[in-house]
Amino acid sequence: MKSKGDVFSSRYVERDISWMYFNQRILLEAAKKNVPLLERLSFLGIYSNNLDEFFRVRVATLSRIIECEDKEVRKERENAEHIFKRINKLNAAYTLQFEETFHGIVKDLEAQGIYLVNERQLTDVQKEYIREFYQNNLNGSTFPYYLSEIKQLGELADSDIYLAIRLTKKNGDRKKKDYALIEMPVNEFGRFVRLPDDRGKICLMFLDDVIRFCLPFIFVGMDYEQYEAYTFKFTKDAEMEIDPEVRSGVMEKVSKGIKSRKRGNPIRLVYDARIPKELLKLIANKLNIDKLDTRVAGGRYHNMKDLMRFPDCGRKDLKFLSQPPLFKPEMSEGSILGLIREKDRYLHFPYHNFSGYLRVLREAAISKDVKCIKTTLYRLAKDSRVVKALICAAKNGKNVTVVIELLARFDEASNINWSKKMQDAGIRVIFGVEGLKIHSKLTYIGSSKGDIACVSTGNFHEGNARAYTDIMMMTANRPIVKEVDSVFSFIEKPYTPRPFRHLLVSPNDMRRKLITMINGEIKRAKAGKEAYMMAKINHITDKPLVKKLYEASAAGVRIDLLVRGNCSLVTGIPGVSDTIRVNGIIDRYLEHSRIIIFGNGGDERYFIGSADWMTRNLDNRIEVMAPVCDPDIQRDLKRIIEFGLKDTAQGHIVDGTGRNLPWTTEDNALFRSQEALYACYKNEQ
């Protein structure tokens, strides 16, 4: 007889496996014929970029656990080995799918008159063009290293891509082979080179193939007779991620117990399947790639994240139709702070223009009645207008406080640089709380005419606001605004008890309040009353919450979910999860907003905020979900979720199997939520 733990484990999809399922949904988008051709290439690039980050962090952590020989982590080690094997199996299958999809897109490009040519397919005119390109550009940027002279390759950057070269020349009656490596100068020249057109055909060439053609020039005078070049890339262990879902103490033991693997060592090697065995072995040895690391044999080209920057060749018809962000008319009438004091306002990015929020900051920066501004910053745009507005406020004598998260993964250096600029301008910069990553998205504006708060589901980031769907609520509701101000006090003194009656704040009490509201729906369902909850969230992996959702479903609560990424739920289990439905949408915008609606016996409760349903968000980060009280905003939030649940054009059935099947309707009609929402907002202008 199975224990309760064994039964639950069969109903729980491990976080990293569910992530692989999610990334495949992006890969499936690249295969859709109804998606514009150049956008399909971009989806391949996104898939590849996601996979790199996943291996740098999540798979690196699994590898460390597997290598730990401490007896006390045996259970975790066995689980990590199981997940690692499953990831590699899925990765191998998805790699084949990727290659097939890429070659299909290349053929479709040719049908549109766009050709990717290699070094053996050049016309005489194109050959001469590349010779000149080499002399004028590449000549000073291609420096080979003989592999026999390099002890370790792991010191090289894993953001780059390399050509492994086998060089052959005669040595008497024998052929002598040398092996070399060239780091491709993608940052200087891009990954794709536009060649002269050929009889009306637009011709592009991978930089890899340009360098292949130029090998005789690069090694001129060395008497080599034959050149073979094979692309490869590798991924390093980016960090030791302290995973809160693993029992306390395990990560510390793993971190201390492993002497052989240090941060920054290669853990994955991706290579051209045609590479000679002796050359592959040489590279693997110099990268210290062992049996616990991942090896992936693929096609001719790698580092396909560069497909996100594939030249459009002037063919805008092969991209998504333009959907310029809409500027809400109300945002241009008089004082925006005054409008917020009259009634709660909201913006839904990227449908609405981010300049609406910048207008709030600008007015706060110059208004005589505004005394202070406080905000949290997690990621910042390269040329952040948000920071410029805050600096303006500081120079105008406002007390400006910025809480900036220095541990925002892969943005650490950028955030440090911005912090210095803000400090130089007189802004008080707080670097968060040790052990608690600050992920909440809050702005507080203190004014003699009435304080204001902005609560967002996404970063205050102009670039994100053009690509991510996020909700921002701007309110003068006194209880909410007062508690937003209290969150900043909580950040400064996180271990001082601080009650929040209206906001859901983690790690304070968000988990408890969520469970309480779900219990309320369970109670109503058991009493034979209507009971339901709806949510739009990025990730659901927290085991206690998954168990609570199963309990609610078993009681008869209707649960409709939009989940973009990781989802550990297994839906459709009779008596366990047969009232749970999950739709995973992949479209032109990255679905990022977090919205929760509880039926609450007919008096619906609405929340928006920064937190996903993951252990890290509920227990190890400072997150905020705020109630939405304005009926107009409530109606729009419900419309967002209802449109998402109806999405049959871009939605996938997320049921725990990893099949990612499309939804079907009796009339086979396709409904696309992002397109429909934009049309609604435009009509409401």
Short mmCIF file of N, CA and C in Angstrom, two decimals, residues 438-569:
data_model
loop_
_atom_site.label_atom_id
_atom_site.label_comp_id
_atom_site.label_asym_id
_atom_site.label_seq_id
_atom_site.Cartn_x
_atom_site.Cartn_y
_atom_site.Cartn_z
N ILE A 438 14.05 40.93 -2.43
CA ILE A 438 12.91 41.85 -2.51
C ILE A 438 12.40 41.87 -3.94
N HIS A 439 11.24 41.27 -4.12
CA HIS A 439 10.66 41.08 -5.45
C HIS A 439 9.38 41.88 -5.63
N SER A 440 8.91 42.55 -4.59
CA SER A 440 7.68 43.33 -4.68
C SER A 440 7.88 44.53 -5.61
N LYS A 441 6.77 45.02 -6.20
CA LYS A 441 6.82 46.11 -7.18
C LYS A 441 5.93 47.25 -6.66
N LEU A 442 6.52 48.14 -5.89
CA LEU A 442 5.75 49.16 -5.19
C LEU A 442 6.34 50.55 -5.38
N THR A 443 5.45 51.55 -5.44
CA THR A 443 5.86 52.95 -5.39
C THR A 443 4.93 53.67 -4.41
N TYR A 444 5.52 54.47 -3.54
CA TYR A 444 4.75 55.25 -2.58
C TYR A 444 5.11 56.72 -2.78
N ILE A 445 4.07 57.57 -2.86
CA ILE A 445 4.27 59.01 -3.03
C ILE A 445 3.59 59.72 -1.87
N GLY A 446 4.38 60.34 -1.00
CA GLY A 446 3.85 61.05 0.15
C GLY A 446 3.59 62.50 -0.20
N SER A 447 2.35 62.96 0.02
CA SER A 447 1.96 64.30 -0.40
C SER A 447 1.04 64.94 0.63
N SER A 448 1.12 66.25 0.75
CA SER A 448 0.23 66.97 1.67
C SER A 448 -1.21 66.96 1.18
N LYS A 449 -1.43 66.67 -0.09
CA LYS A 449 -2.77 66.62 -0.65
C LYS A 449 -3.38 65.22 -0.61
N GLY A 450 -2.63 64.24 -0.15
CA GLY A 450 -3.11 62.87 -0.11
C GLY A 450 -2.10 61.93 -0.72
N ASP A 451 -1.73 60.90 0.04
CA ASP A 451 -0.69 59.97 -0.42
C ASP A 451 -1.24 59.04 -1.51
N ILE A 452 -0.31 58.52 -2.32
CA ILE A 452 -0.66 57.66 -3.46
C ILE A 452 0.28 56.47 -3.48
N ALA A 453 -0.22 55.33 -3.94
CA ALA A 453 0.61 54.13 -4.11
C ALA A 453 0.38 53.52 -5.47
N CYS A 454 1.43 52.97 -6.02
CA CYS A 454 1.35 52.18 -7.26
C CYS A 454 1.78 50.76 -6.92
N VAL A 455 0.94 49.81 -7.27
CA VAL A 455 1.25 48.39 -7.06
C VAL A 455 1.25 47.73 -8.43
N SER A 456 2.35 47.06 -8.75
CA SER A 456 2.49 46.46 -10.08
C SER A 456 2.76 44.97 -9.98
N THR A 457 2.46 44.27 -11.06
CA THR A 457 2.81 42.85 -11.15
C THR A 457 4.17 42.65 -11.81
N GLY A 458 4.72 43.74 -12.38
CA GLY A 458 6.00 43.62 -13.08
C GLY A 458 6.94 44.74 -12.70
N ASN A 459 8.16 44.66 -13.21
CA ASN A 459 9.20 45.63 -12.89
C ASN A 459 8.88 47.00 -13.47
N PHE A 460 9.41 48.03 -12.83
CA PHE A 460 9.28 49.39 -13.36
C PHE A 460 10.39 49.56 -14.41
N HIS A 461 10.14 48.98 -15.56
CA HIS A 461 11.17 48.78 -16.59
C HIS A 461 10.54 49.04 -17.96
N GLU A 462 11.02 50.07 -18.65
CA GLU A 462 10.42 50.45 -19.92
C GLU A 462 10.48 49.33 -20.96
N GLY A 463 11.61 48.61 -20.97
CA GLY A 463 11.75 47.53 -21.94
C GLY A 463 10.79 46.39 -21.66
N ASN A 464 10.71 45.97 -20.40
CA ASN A 464 9.76 44.91 -20.03
C ASN A 464 8.34 45.31 -20.38
N ALA A 465 8.01 46.59 -20.20
CA ALA A 465 6.66 47.06 -20.43
C ALA A 465 6.25 47.02 -21.90
N ARG A 466 7.21 46.81 -22.78
CA ARG A 466 6.90 46.65 -24.21
C ARG A 466 6.74 45.18 -24.59
N ALA A 467 7.15 44.28 -23.72
CA ALA A 467 7.15 42.86 -24.09
C ALA A 467 6.40 41.97 -23.10
N TYR A 468 6.22 42.42 -21.85
CA TYR A 468 5.57 41.61 -20.82
C TYR A 468 4.18 42.15 -20.54
N THR A 469 3.21 41.26 -20.32
CA THR A 469 1.89 41.71 -19.87
C THR A 469 1.93 41.89 -18.36
N ASP A 470 1.67 43.11 -17.92
CA ASP A 470 1.67 43.42 -16.49
C ASP A 470 0.60 44.44 -16.17
N ILE A 471 0.07 44.36 -14.96
CA ILE A 471 -0.95 45.27 -14.46
C ILE A 471 -0.32 46.20 -13.43
N MET A 472 -0.65 47.49 -13.53
CA MET A 472 -0.25 48.44 -12.50
C MET A 472 -1.49 49.17 -12.01
N MET A 473 -1.72 49.12 -10.71
CA MET A 473 -2.83 49.85 -10.09
C MET A 473 -2.27 51.06 -9.36
N MET A 474 -2.90 52.23 -9.58
CA MET A 474 -2.52 53.47 -8.91
C MET A 474 -3.70 53.90 -8.05
N THR A 475 -3.47 54.04 -6.75
CA THR A 475 -4.58 54.24 -5.83
C THR A 475 -4.24 55.25 -4.73
N ALA A 476 -5.31 55.91 -4.25
CA ALA A 476 -5.20 56.78 -3.08
C ALA A 476 -6.01 56.21 -1.93
N ASN A 477 -6.43 54.94 -2.07
CA ASN A 477 -7.18 54.26 -1.01
C ASN A 477 -6.32 54.24 0.25
N ARG A 478 -6.77 54.96 1.28
CA ARG A 478 -5.91 55.23 2.44
C ARG A 478 -5.40 53.98 3.15
N PRO A 479 -6.26 52.98 3.43
CA PRO A 479 -5.73 51.79 4.11
C PRO A 479 -4.66 51.06 3.30
N ILE A 480 -4.87 50.99 1.97
CA ILE A 480 -3.89 50.30 1.12
C ILE A 480 -2.60 51.11 1.04
N VAL A 481 -2.74 52.43 0.81
CA VAL A 481 -1.55 53.28 0.69
C VAL A 481 -0.74 53.26 1.98
N LYS A 482 -1.43 53.30 3.11
CA LYS A 482 -0.74 53.28 4.40
C LYS A 482 0.05 51.98 4.57
N GLU A 483 -0.55 50.86 4.13
CA GLU A 483 0.16 49.58 4.29
C GLU A 483 1.31 49.45 3.29
N VAL A 484 1.17 50.06 2.10
CA VAL A 484 2.30 50.07 1.17
C VAL A 484 3.48 50.79 1.80
N ASP A 485 3.21 51.92 2.45
CA ASP A 485 4.27 52.64 3.16
C ASP A 485 4.87 51.75 4.26
N SER A 486 4.02 50.97 4.92
CA SER A 486 4.50 50.08 5.98
C SER A 486 5.41 48.98 5.44
N VAL A 487 5.19 48.58 4.17
CA VAL A 487 6.06 47.56 3.57
C VAL A 487 7.49 48.08 3.52
N PHE A 488 7.67 49.36 3.21
CA PHE A 488 9.02 49.91 3.18
C PHE A 488 9.65 49.90 4.58
N SER A 489 8.84 50.14 5.60
CA SER A 489 9.35 50.03 6.97
C SER A 489 9.69 48.59 7.30
N PHE A 490 8.87 47.68 6.80
CA PHE A 490 9.11 46.25 7.00
C PHE A 490 10.42 45.82 6.33
N ILE A 491 10.70 46.38 5.16
CA ILE A 491 11.94 46.06 4.45
C ILE A 491 13.15 46.49 5.28
N GLU A 492 13.03 47.66 5.90
CA GLU A 492 14.15 48.16 6.70
C GLU A 492 14.32 47.38 8.00
N LYS A 493 13.20 46.90 8.57
CA LYS A 493 13.25 46.13 9.81
C LYS A 493 12.36 44.89 9.66
N PRO A 494 12.84 43.91 8.87
CA PRO A 494 11.98 42.78 8.50
C PRO A 494 11.64 41.83 9.64
N TYR A 495 12.34 41.92 10.73
CA TYR A 495 12.09 40.98 11.81
C TYR A 495 11.29 41.62 12.95
N THR A 496 10.76 42.83 12.65
CA THR A 496 9.86 43.48 13.60
C THR A 496 8.43 43.11 13.23
N PRO A 497 7.65 42.56 14.16
CA PRO A 497 6.26 42.18 13.84
C PRO A 497 5.49 43.37 13.28
N ARG A 498 4.81 43.15 12.16
CA ARG A 498 4.08 44.24 11.51
C ARG A 498 2.84 43.66 10.85
N PRO A 499 1.67 43.91 11.39
CA PRO A 499 0.46 43.32 10.82
C PRO A 499 0.01 44.04 9.54
N PHE A 500 -0.51 43.28 8.60
CA PHE A 500 -1.09 43.83 7.37
C PHE A 500 -2.51 43.29 7.25
N ARG A 501 -3.48 44.19 7.32
CA ARG A 501 -4.88 43.77 7.25
C ARG A 501 -5.37 43.63 5.82
N HIS A 502 -4.83 44.44 4.92
CA HIS A 502 -5.35 44.51 3.56
C HIS A 502 -4.41 43.85 2.55
N LEU A 503 -3.13 44.12 2.66
CA LEU A 503 -2.16 43.54 1.74
C LEU A 503 -1.83 42.10 2.14
N LEU A 504 -1.48 41.29 1.14
CA LEU A 504 -0.89 39.98 1.40
C LEU A 504 0.61 40.17 1.24
N VAL A 505 1.35 39.95 2.30
CA VAL A 505 2.79 40.22 2.29
C VAL A 505 3.54 38.96 2.69
N SER A 506 4.48 38.56 1.87
CA SER A 506 5.35 37.45 2.24
C SER A 506 6.72 38.01 2.60
N PRO A 507 7.44 37.33 3.48
CA PRO A 507 7.10 36.05 4.11
C PRO A 507 6.22 36.19 5.35
N ASN A 508 5.62 37.36 5.50
CA ASN A 508 4.83 37.66 6.70
C ASN A 508 3.61 36.75 6.83
N ASP A 509 2.62 36.92 5.93
CA ASP A 509 1.37 36.17 6.10
C ASP A 509 0.65 35.84 4.80
N MET A 510 1.33 35.99 3.68
CA MET A 510 0.66 35.74 2.40
C MET A 510 0.17 34.29 2.30
N ARG A 511 1.03 33.36 2.65
CA ARG A 511 0.65 31.95 2.56
C ARG A 511 -0.60 31.67 3.40
N ARG A 512 -0.59 32.14 4.64
CA ARG A 512 -1.72 31.89 5.54
C ARG A 512 -3.01 32.47 4.99
N LYS A 513 -2.96 33.68 4.46
CA LYS A 513 -4.17 34.33 3.95
C LYS A 513 -4.69 33.65 2.69
N LEU A 514 -3.78 33.20 1.83
CA LEU A 514 -4.21 32.46 0.64
C LEU A 514 -4.92 31.17 1.04
N ILE A 515 -4.32 30.44 1.96
CA ILE A 515 -4.92 29.19 2.44
C ILE A 515 -6.29 29.46 3.06
N THR A 516 -6.39 30.54 3.83
CA THR A 516 -7.67 30.89 4.47
C THR A 516 -8.75 31.15 3.42
N MET A 517 -8.40 31.87 2.34
CA MET A 517 -9.40 32.17 1.31
C MET A 517 -9.78 30.92 0.52
N ILE A 518 -8.82 30.04 0.28
CA ILE A 518 -9.15 28.77 -0.39
C ILE A 518 -10.05 27.93 0.51
N ASN A 519 -9.74 27.93 1.80
CA ASN A 519 -10.59 27.20 2.76
C ASN A 519 -12.01 27.74 2.75
N GLY A 520 -12.16 29.04 2.55
CA GLY A 520 -13.49 29.62 2.47
C GLY A 520 -14.28 29.07 1.30
N GLU A 521 -13.59 28.90 0.16
CA GLU A 521 -14.25 28.32 -1.02
C GLU A 521 -14.59 26.84 -0.77
N ILE A 522 -13.70 26.13 -0.09
CA ILE A 522 -13.96 24.72 0.23
C ILE A 522 -15.21 24.61 1.12
N LYS A 523 -15.31 25.48 2.10
CA LYS A 523 -16.46 25.46 3.02
C LYS A 523 -17.76 25.70 2.26
N ARG A 524 -17.74 26.65 1.33
CA ARG A 524 -18.95 26.95 0.55
C ARG A 524 -19.32 25.78 -0.35
N ALA A 525 -18.29 25.16 -0.97
CA ALA A 525 -18.57 24.02 -1.85
C ALA A 525 -19.20 22.87 -1.07
N LYS A 526 -18.69 22.60 0.10
CA LYS A 526 -19.22 21.50 0.92
C LYS A 526 -20.65 21.80 1.40
N ALA A 527 -20.99 23.09 1.46
CA ALA A 527 -22.35 23.48 1.86
C ALA A 527 -23.29 23.53 0.66
N GLY A 528 -22.79 23.13 -0.51
CA GLY A 528 -23.63 23.10 -1.70
C GLY A 528 -23.77 24.45 -2.37
N LYS A 529 -22.95 25.43 -1.99
CA LYS A 529 -23.02 26.76 -2.59
C LYS A 529 -22.01 26.87 -3.74
N GLU A 530 -22.21 27.90 -4.56
CA GLU A 530 -21.26 28.13 -5.65
C GLU A 530 -19.90 28.49 -5.06
N ALA A 531 -18.87 27.83 -5.54
CA ALA A 531 -17.52 28.08 -5.04
C ALA A 531 -16.53 28.00 -6.20
N TYR A 532 -15.74 29.03 -6.32
CA TYR A 532 -14.77 29.04 -7.43
C TYR A 532 -13.62 29.98 -7.13
N MET A 533 -12.55 29.78 -7.85
CA MET A 533 -11.43 30.71 -7.85
C MET A 533 -10.79 30.71 -9.23
N MET A 534 -10.27 31.86 -9.60
CA MET A 534 -9.60 32.03 -10.89
C MET A 534 -8.26 32.71 -10.62
N ALA A 535 -7.27 32.33 -11.36
CA ALA A 535 -5.96 32.97 -11.16
C ALA A 535 -5.17 32.98 -12.44
N LYS A 536 -4.40 34.04 -12.60
CA LYS A 536 -3.41 34.14 -13.68
C LYS A 536 -2.07 34.30 -12.98
N ILE A 537 -1.18 33.37 -13.22
CA ILE A 537 0.06 33.28 -12.43
C ILE A 537 1.17 32.78 -13.34
N ASN A 538 2.40 33.02 -12.97
CA ASN A 538 3.53 32.53 -13.77
C ASN A 538 3.89 31.08 -13.45
N HIS A 539 3.93 30.77 -12.15
CA HIS A 539 4.40 29.44 -11.75
C HIS A 539 3.60 28.93 -10.55
N ILE A 540 3.30 27.63 -10.55
CA ILE A 540 2.69 26.97 -9.39
C ILE A 540 3.52 25.72 -9.10
N THR A 541 4.32 25.76 -8.04
CA THR A 541 5.13 24.60 -7.67
C THR A 541 5.13 24.33 -6.17
N ASP A 542 4.61 25.23 -5.37
CA ASP A 542 4.63 25.06 -3.91
C ASP A 542 3.77 23.87 -3.50
N LYS A 543 4.36 22.88 -2.85
CA LYS A 543 3.65 21.64 -2.55
C LYS A 543 2.45 21.83 -1.63
N PRO A 544 2.55 22.60 -0.53
CA PRO A 544 1.35 22.80 0.29
C PRO A 544 0.20 23.45 -0.47
N LEU A 545 0.51 24.39 -1.36
CA LEU A 545 -0.56 25.02 -2.14
C LEU A 545 -1.14 24.06 -3.17
N VAL A 546 -0.29 23.24 -3.78
CA VAL A 546 -0.79 22.22 -4.72
C VAL A 546 -1.74 21.28 -3.98
N LYS A 547 -1.34 20.84 -2.80
CA LYS A 547 -2.21 19.95 -2.00
C LYS A 547 -3.53 20.64 -1.66
N LYS A 548 -3.46 21.92 -1.32
CA LYS A 548 -4.68 22.66 -0.97
C LYS A 548 -5.60 22.81 -2.19
N LEU A 549 -5.03 23.01 -3.36
CA LEU A 549 -5.84 23.10 -4.58
C LEU A 549 -6.51 21.75 -4.88
N TYR A 550 -5.79 20.65 -4.64
CA TYR A 550 -6.40 19.33 -4.81
C TYR A 550 -7.55 19.14 -3.81
N GLU A 551 -7.34 19.60 -2.58
CA GLU A 551 -8.39 19.49 -1.57
C GLU A 551 -9.62 20.29 -2.00
N ALA A 552 -9.39 21.49 -2.55
CA ALA A 552 -10.50 22.33 -2.99
C ALA A 552 -11.24 21.69 -4.16
N SER A 553 -10.49 21.13 -5.09
CA SER A 553 -11.12 20.47 -6.23
C SER A 553 -11.94 19.27 -5.79
N ALA A 554 -11.40 18.49 -4.86
CA ALA A 554 -12.12 17.31 -4.36
C ALA A 554 -13.42 17.71 -3.68
N ALA A 555 -13.46 18.93 -3.11
CA ALA A 555 -14.67 19.41 -2.44
C ALA A 555 -15.67 19.99 -3.44
N GLY A 556 -15.23 20.19 -4.70
CA GLY A 556 -16.13 20.70 -5.72
C GLY A 556 -15.90 22.15 -6.11
N VAL A 557 -14.81 22.75 -5.64
CA VAL A 557 -14.50 24.14 -6.02
C VAL A 557 -14.03 24.16 -7.47
N ARG A 558 -14.61 25.05 -8.28
CA ARG A 558 -14.15 25.20 -9.67
C ARG A 558 -12.90 26.07 -9.69
N ILE A 559 -11.84 25.56 -10.29
CA ILE A 559 -10.55 26.27 -10.29
C ILE A 559 -10.08 26.43 -11.74
N ASP A 560 -10.08 27.66 -12.22
CA ASP A 560 -9.64 27.98 -13.58
C ASP A 560 -8.35 28.78 -13.50
N LEU A 561 -7.30 28.27 -14.14
CA LEU A 561 -5.98 28.87 -14.01
C LEU A 561 -5.35 29.16 -15.36
N LEU A 562 -4.65 30.29 -15.42
CA LEU A 562 -3.75 30.60 -16.52
C LEU A 562 -2.34 30.55 -15.96
N VAL A 563 -1.54 29.62 -16.44
CA VAL A 563 -0.18 29.44 -15.92
C VAL A 563 0.79 29.45 -17.09
N ARG A 564 1.69 30.43 -17.09
CA ARG A 564 2.64 30.54 -18.21
C ARG A 564 3.75 29.51 -18.12
N GLY A 565 4.35 29.37 -16.94
CA GLY A 565 5.58 28.59 -16.84
C GLY A 565 5.45 27.28 -16.10
N ASN A 566 6.18 27.14 -14.99
CA ASN A 566 6.17 25.89 -14.24
C ASN A 566 4.79 25.62 -13.65
N CYS A 567 4.32 24.40 -13.81
CA CYS A 567 3.04 24.02 -13.21
C CYS A 567 3.15 22.58 -12.73
N SER A 568 3.12 22.39 -11.42
CA SER A 568 3.29 21.06 -10.83
C SER A 568 1.97 20.32 -10.67
N LEU A 569 0.87 20.93 -11.05
CA LEU A 569 -0.44 20.29 -10.95
C LEU A 569 -0.62 19.20 -12.00
#
